[in-house]
Amino acid sequence: MDVKSKKRLGNKGAKITKLGFSDNHSVASDRLVHHEGMRTENTYQLHPEEGKKFQSFIVEGEMKRILRETLDCLDYKDSMGSSLTTELSNEIKKAIQGLGWPRYKFVVQVVLGQNKNQAVQVGSRCLLDQSADSFACSSYRNKTIFAVAVCYGVYFD
């Protein structure tokens, strides 16, 4: 590594050893974090193991439960929309990550609005590998609120 590269990286770059591997340090929020001898190798596993595939019906059940528990006692207010959708998305994502599907990345989207007996259609498009990736969708409605939650489970090799 030449002098210019070292100056550019400063304290944020990891040192390169003789073999070309970096030392066991990484940068997180401008502080150095030491990883105790952690080395992983690529498994080249392109599809999930049998029985460890994202299952939509389980995710739909979790999303329905979370939407019902959170929104049953609430009345719609304009000011709560942004914070409530973020809270619901995070709660759904945390519950789904705990279901034990390794190597999956989850994307959760929640749409929230005032229920005035209007028609609402929510649509999305994405590119998924049908053999490994999937999605689940759930909706909730009470007298004043409607919500639609979508979770995409994308296999990450």
PDB file of C-alpha atoms in Angstrom:
ATOM      1  CA  MET A   1       0.000   0.000   0.000  1.00  0.00           C
ATOM      2  CA  ASP A   2       1.561   3.297  -1.008  1.00  0.00           C
ATOM      3  CA  VAL A   3       1.851   6.404   1.174  1.00  0.00           C
ATOM      4  CA  LYS A   4      -0.988   8.253  -0.599  1.00  0.00           C
ATOM      5  CA  SER A   5      -3.417   5.365   0.039  1.00  0.00           C
ATOM      6  CA  LYS A   6      -2.448   5.261   3.727  1.00  0.00           C
ATOM      7  CA  LYS A   7      -3.063   8.991   4.082  1.00  0.00           C
ATOM      8  CA  ARG A   8      -6.414   8.710   2.349  1.00  0.00           C
ATOM      9  CA  LEU A   9      -7.552   5.847   4.601  1.00  0.00           C
ATOM     10  CA  GLY A  10      -6.189   7.426   7.774  1.00  0.00           C
ATOM     11  CA  ASN A  11      -7.391   5.622  10.912  1.00  0.00           C
ATOM     12  CA  LYS A  12     -10.503   4.303   9.172  1.00  0.00           C
ATOM     13  CA  GLY A  13      -8.741   1.715   6.995  1.00  0.00           C
ATOM     14  CA  ALA A  14      -7.672  -1.725   8.118  1.00  0.00           C
ATOM     15  CA  LYS A  15      -3.999  -2.679   7.816  1.00  0.00           C
ATOM     16  CA  ILE A  16      -3.074  -5.033   5.012  1.00  0.00           C
ATOM     17  CA  THR A  17      -0.803  -7.906   6.034  1.00  0.00           C
ATOM     18  CA  LYS A  18       1.831  -9.555   3.815  1.00  0.00           C
ATOM     19  CA  LEU A  19      -0.641 -12.108   2.455  1.00  0.00           C
ATOM     20  CA  GLY A  20      -3.179  -9.461   1.482  1.00  0.00           C
ATOM     21  CA  PHE A  21      -5.615 -10.173   4.292  1.00  0.00           C
ATOM     22  CA  SER A  22      -6.734  -7.323   6.500  1.00  0.00           C
ATOM     23  CA  ASP A  23      -6.121  -7.416  10.218  1.00  0.00           C
ATOM     24  CA  ASN A  24      -9.040  -8.326  12.460  1.00  0.00           C
ATOM     25  CA  HIS A  25     -10.354  -4.789  12.802  1.00  0.00           C
ATOM     26  CA  SER A  26     -13.268  -2.983  11.239  1.00  0.00           C
ATOM     27  CA  VAL A  27     -14.595   0.526  11.538  1.00  0.00           C
ATOM     28  CA  ALA A  28     -17.981   1.203  13.076  1.00  0.00           C
ATOM     29  CA  SER A  29     -19.041   4.787  13.776  1.00  0.00           C
ATOM     30  CA  ASP A  30     -15.446   6.105  13.707  1.00  0.00           C
ATOM     31  CA  ARG A  31     -14.229   3.668  16.343  1.00  0.00           C
ATOM     32  CA  LEU A  32     -12.121   0.587  15.924  1.00  0.00           C
ATOM     33  CA  VAL A  33     -13.781  -2.724  16.760  1.00  0.00           C
ATOM     34  CA  HIS A  34     -11.704  -5.869  17.233  1.00  0.00           C
ATOM     35  CA  HIS A  35     -13.078  -9.183  16.012  1.00  0.00           C
ATOM     36  CA  GLU A  36     -11.570 -12.119  17.874  1.00  0.00           C
ATOM     37  CA  GLY A  37     -10.091 -14.231  15.084  1.00  0.00           C
ATOM     38  CA  MET A  38     -13.391 -14.264  13.199  1.00  0.00           C
ATOM     39  CA  ARG A  39     -12.847 -15.611   9.695  1.00  0.00           C
ATOM     40  CA  THR A  40     -15.571 -16.957   7.498  1.00  0.00           C
ATOM     41  CA  GLU A  41     -15.412 -18.511   4.077  1.00  0.00           C
ATOM     42  CA  ASN A  42     -17.985 -18.348   1.343  1.00  0.00           C
ATOM     43  CA  THR A  43     -20.128 -21.486   1.243  1.00  0.00           C
ATOM     44  CA  TYR A  44     -21.419 -20.874  -2.297  1.00  0.00           C
ATOM     45  CA  GLN A  45     -24.807 -22.002  -1.077  1.00  0.00           C
ATOM     46  CA  LEU A  46     -27.261 -20.559  -3.596  1.00  0.00           C
ATOM     47  CA  HIS A  47     -30.476 -21.898  -2.086  1.00  0.00           C
ATOM     48  CA  PRO A  48     -31.711 -22.386   1.482  1.00  0.00           C
ATOM     49  CA  GLU A  49     -31.423 -25.758   3.145  1.00  0.00           C
ATOM     50  CA  GLU A  50     -34.475 -27.980   3.166  1.00  0.00           C
ATOM     51  CA  GLY A  51     -36.892 -26.855   5.888  1.00  0.00           C
ATOM     52  CA  LYS A  52     -35.201 -23.458   6.335  1.00  0.00           C
ATOM     53  CA  LYS A  53     -37.044 -21.593   3.604  1.00  0.00           C
ATOM     54  CA  PHE A  54     -39.074 -18.414   4.243  1.00  0.00           C
ATOM     55  CA  GLN A  55     -42.676 -19.488   4.904  1.00  0.00           C
ATOM     56  CA  SER A  56     -45.310 -16.893   4.058  1.00  0.00           C
ATOM     57  CA  PHE A  57     -48.136 -18.279   6.200  1.00  0.00           C
ATOM     58  CA  ILE A  58     -46.035 -18.046   9.383  1.00  0.00           C
ATOM     59  CA  VAL A  59     -44.997 -14.463   8.608  1.00  0.00           C
ATOM     60  CA  GLU A  60     -48.598 -13.473   7.797  1.00  0.00           C
ATOM     61  CA  GLY A  61     -49.710 -14.790  11.189  1.00  0.00           C
ATOM     62  CA  GLU A  62     -47.001 -12.800  12.993  1.00  0.00           C
ATOM     63  CA  MET A  63     -47.861  -9.624  11.085  1.00  0.00           C
ATOM     64  CA  LYS A  64     -51.591  -9.993  11.815  1.00  0.00           C
ATOM     65  CA  ARG A  65     -50.872 -10.499  15.506  1.00  0.00           C
ATOM     66  CA  ILE A  66     -48.606  -7.435  15.729  1.00  0.00           C
ATOM     67  CA  LEU A  67     -50.996  -5.214  13.752  1.00  0.00           C
ATOM     68  CA  ARG A  68     -53.954  -6.318  15.892  1.00  0.00           C
ATOM     69  CA  GLU A  69     -52.139  -5.878  19.215  1.00  0.00           C
ATOM     70  CA  THR A  70     -50.779  -2.451  18.288  1.00  0.00           C
ATOM     71  CA  LEU A  71     -53.740  -0.903  16.465  1.00  0.00           C
ATOM     72  CA  ASP A  72     -56.797  -2.337  18.281  1.00  0.00           C
ATOM     73  CA  CYS A  73     -56.982   0.412  20.885  1.00  0.00           C
ATOM     74  CA  LEU A  74     -55.819   3.345  18.707  1.00  0.00           C
ATOM     75  CA  ASP A  75     -57.776   6.042  16.914  1.00  0.00           C
ATOM     76  CA  TYR A  76     -56.306   7.632  13.803  1.00  0.00           C
ATOM     77  CA  LYS A  77     -54.416  10.924  14.160  1.00  0.00           C
ATOM     78  CA  ASP A  78     -52.444  12.594  11.369  1.00  0.00           C
ATOM     79  CA  SER A  79     -49.482  13.249  13.629  1.00  0.00           C
ATOM     80  CA  MET A  80     -48.881   9.594  14.560  1.00  0.00           C
ATOM     81  CA  GLY A  81     -48.552   8.160  11.054  1.00  0.00           C
ATOM     82  CA  SER A  82     -44.816   8.402  10.504  1.00  0.00           C
ATOM     83  CA  SER A  83     -43.688   7.212  13.921  1.00  0.00           C
ATOM     84  CA  LEU A  84     -46.286   4.442  14.067  1.00  0.00           C
ATOM     85  CA  THR A  85     -45.358   2.973  10.667  1.00  0.00           C
ATOM     86  CA  THR A  86     -41.682   2.975  11.665  1.00  0.00           C
ATOM     87  CA  GLU A  87     -42.491   1.322  14.987  1.00  0.00           C
ATOM     88  CA  LEU A  88     -44.681  -1.321  13.328  1.00  0.00           C
ATOM     89  CA  SER A  89     -42.053  -2.063  10.660  1.00  0.00           C
ATOM     90  CA  ASN A  90     -39.311  -2.487  13.251  1.00  0.00           C
ATOM     91  CA  GLU A  91     -41.474  -4.666  15.479  1.00  0.00           C
ATOM     92  CA  ILE A  92     -42.491  -6.917  12.569  1.00  0.00           C
ATOM     93  CA  LYS A  93     -38.900  -7.198  11.367  1.00  0.00           C
ATOM     94  CA  LYS A  94     -37.656  -8.084  14.861  1.00  0.00           C
ATOM     95  CA  ALA A  95     -40.353 -10.779  15.267  1.00  0.00           C
ATOM     96  CA  ILE A  96     -39.564 -12.317  11.872  1.00  0.00           C
ATOM     97  CA  GLN A  97     -35.807 -12.328  12.457  1.00  0.00           C
ATOM     98  CA  GLY A  98     -36.465 -14.378  15.579  1.00  0.00           C
ATOM     99  CA  LEU A  99     -38.150 -17.153  13.575  1.00  0.00           C
ATOM    100  CA  GLY A 100     -34.793 -18.644  12.610  1.00  0.00           C
ATOM    101  CA  TRP A 101     -34.342 -18.368   8.864  1.00  0.00           C
ATOM    102  CA  PRO A 102     -30.583 -18.011   8.449  1.00  0.00           C
ATOM    103  CA  ARG A 103     -29.129 -16.090   5.502  1.00  0.00           C
ATOM    104  CA  TYR A 104     -32.361 -14.220   4.791  1.00  0.00           C
ATOM    105  CA  LYS A 105     -32.641 -10.446   4.583  1.00  0.00           C
ATOM    106  CA  PHE A 106     -36.048  -8.980   5.400  1.00  0.00           C
ATOM    107  CA  VAL A 107     -37.650  -5.867   3.971  1.00  0.00           C
ATOM    108  CA  VAL A 108     -40.803  -4.702   5.758  1.00  0.00           C
ATOM    109  CA  GLN A 109     -43.151  -2.004   4.485  1.00  0.00           C
ATOM    110  CA  VAL A 110     -46.207  -0.718   6.350  1.00  0.00           C
ATOM    111  CA  VAL A 111     -48.880   1.539   4.859  1.00  0.00           C
ATOM    112  CA  LEU A 112     -51.152   3.259   7.375  1.00  0.00           C
ATOM    113  CA  GLY A 113     -54.143   5.510   6.775  1.00  0.00           C
ATOM    114  CA  GLN A 114     -57.447   6.829   8.027  1.00  0.00           C
ATOM    115  CA  ASN A 115     -60.392   4.505   7.483  1.00  0.00           C
ATOM    116  CA  LYS A 116     -63.360   6.371   6.022  1.00  0.00           C
ATOM    117  CA  ASN A 117     -64.799   3.371   4.139  1.00  0.00           C
ATOM    118  CA  GLN A 118     -62.822   4.300   1.040  1.00  0.00           C
ATOM    119  CA  ALA A 119     -61.263   1.892  -1.415  1.00  0.00           C
ATOM    120  CA  VAL A 120     -57.491   1.559  -1.180  1.00  0.00           C
ATOM    121  CA  GLN A 121     -55.255  -0.539  -3.373  1.00  0.00           C
ATOM    122  CA  VAL A 122     -51.625  -1.131  -2.448  1.00  0.00           C
ATOM    123  CA  GLY A 123     -49.304  -2.640  -5.035  1.00  0.00           C
ATOM    124  CA  SER A 124     -45.612  -3.367  -5.350  1.00  0.00           C
ATOM    125  CA  ARG A 125     -43.229  -4.942  -7.811  1.00  0.00           C
ATOM    126  CA  CYS A 126     -39.910  -6.605  -7.248  1.00  0.00           C
ATOM    127  CA  LEU A 127     -37.575  -9.165  -8.748  1.00  0.00           C
ATOM    128  CA  LEU A 128     -37.445 -12.362  -6.682  1.00  0.00           C
ATOM    129  CA  ASP A 129     -35.934 -15.793  -7.146  1.00  0.00           C
ATOM    130  CA  GLN A 130     -39.015 -18.003  -6.876  1.00  0.00           C
ATOM    131  CA  SER A 131     -37.047 -20.978  -5.597  1.00  0.00           C
ATOM    132  CA  ALA A 132     -35.585 -19.126  -2.582  1.00  0.00           C
ATOM    133  CA  ASP A 133     -37.294 -15.739  -2.052  1.00  0.00           C
ATOM    134  CA  SER A 134     -40.862 -15.007  -1.048  1.00  0.00           C
ATOM    135  CA  PHE A 135     -43.158 -12.420   0.503  1.00  0.00           C
ATOM    136  CA  ALA A 136     -46.079 -12.190   2.890  1.00  0.00           C
ATOM    137  CA  CYS A 137     -48.839  -9.605   3.120  1.00  0.00           C
ATOM    138  CA  SER A 138     -51.299  -8.834   5.881  1.00  0.00           C
ATOM    139  CA  SER A 139     -53.913  -6.148   6.425  1.00  0.00           C
ATOM    140  CA  TYR A 140     -55.806  -4.753   9.390  1.00  0.00           C
ATOM    141  CA  ARG A 141     -58.781  -2.427   9.744  1.00  0.00           C
ATOM    142  CA  ASN A 142     -60.773  -0.947  12.614  1.00  0.00           C
ATOM    143  CA  LYS A 143     -63.237   1.977  12.774  1.00  0.00           C
ATOM    144  CA  THR A 144     -60.598   4.676  12.225  1.00  0.00           C
ATOM    145  CA  ILE A 145     -57.402   3.018  10.911  1.00  0.00           C
ATOM    146  CA  PHE A 146     -56.393   0.734   8.077  1.00  0.00           C
ATOM    147  CA  ALA A 147     -52.943  -0.809   7.710  1.00  0.00           C
ATOM    148  CA  VAL A 148     -51.262  -2.994   5.130  1.00  0.00           C
ATOM    149  CA  ALA A 149     -47.971  -4.715   5.956  1.00  0.00           C
ATOM    150  CA  VAL A 150     -45.715  -6.477   3.461  1.00  0.00           C
ATOM    151  CA  CYS A 151     -42.585  -8.468   4.274  1.00  0.00           C
ATOM    152  CA  TYR A 152     -40.131  -9.663   1.646  1.00  0.00           C
ATOM    153  CA  GLY A 153     -37.782 -12.502   2.550  1.00  0.00           C
ATOM    154  CA  VAL A 154     -34.773 -12.421   0.234  1.00  0.00           C
ATOM    155  CA  TYR A 155     -32.192 -15.204   0.433  1.00  0.00           C
ATOM    156  CA  PHE A 156     -28.682 -13.805   0.732  1.00  0.00           C
ATOM    157  CA  ASP A 157     -25.912 -16.159  -0.379  1.00  0.00           C
TER     158      ASP A 157
END
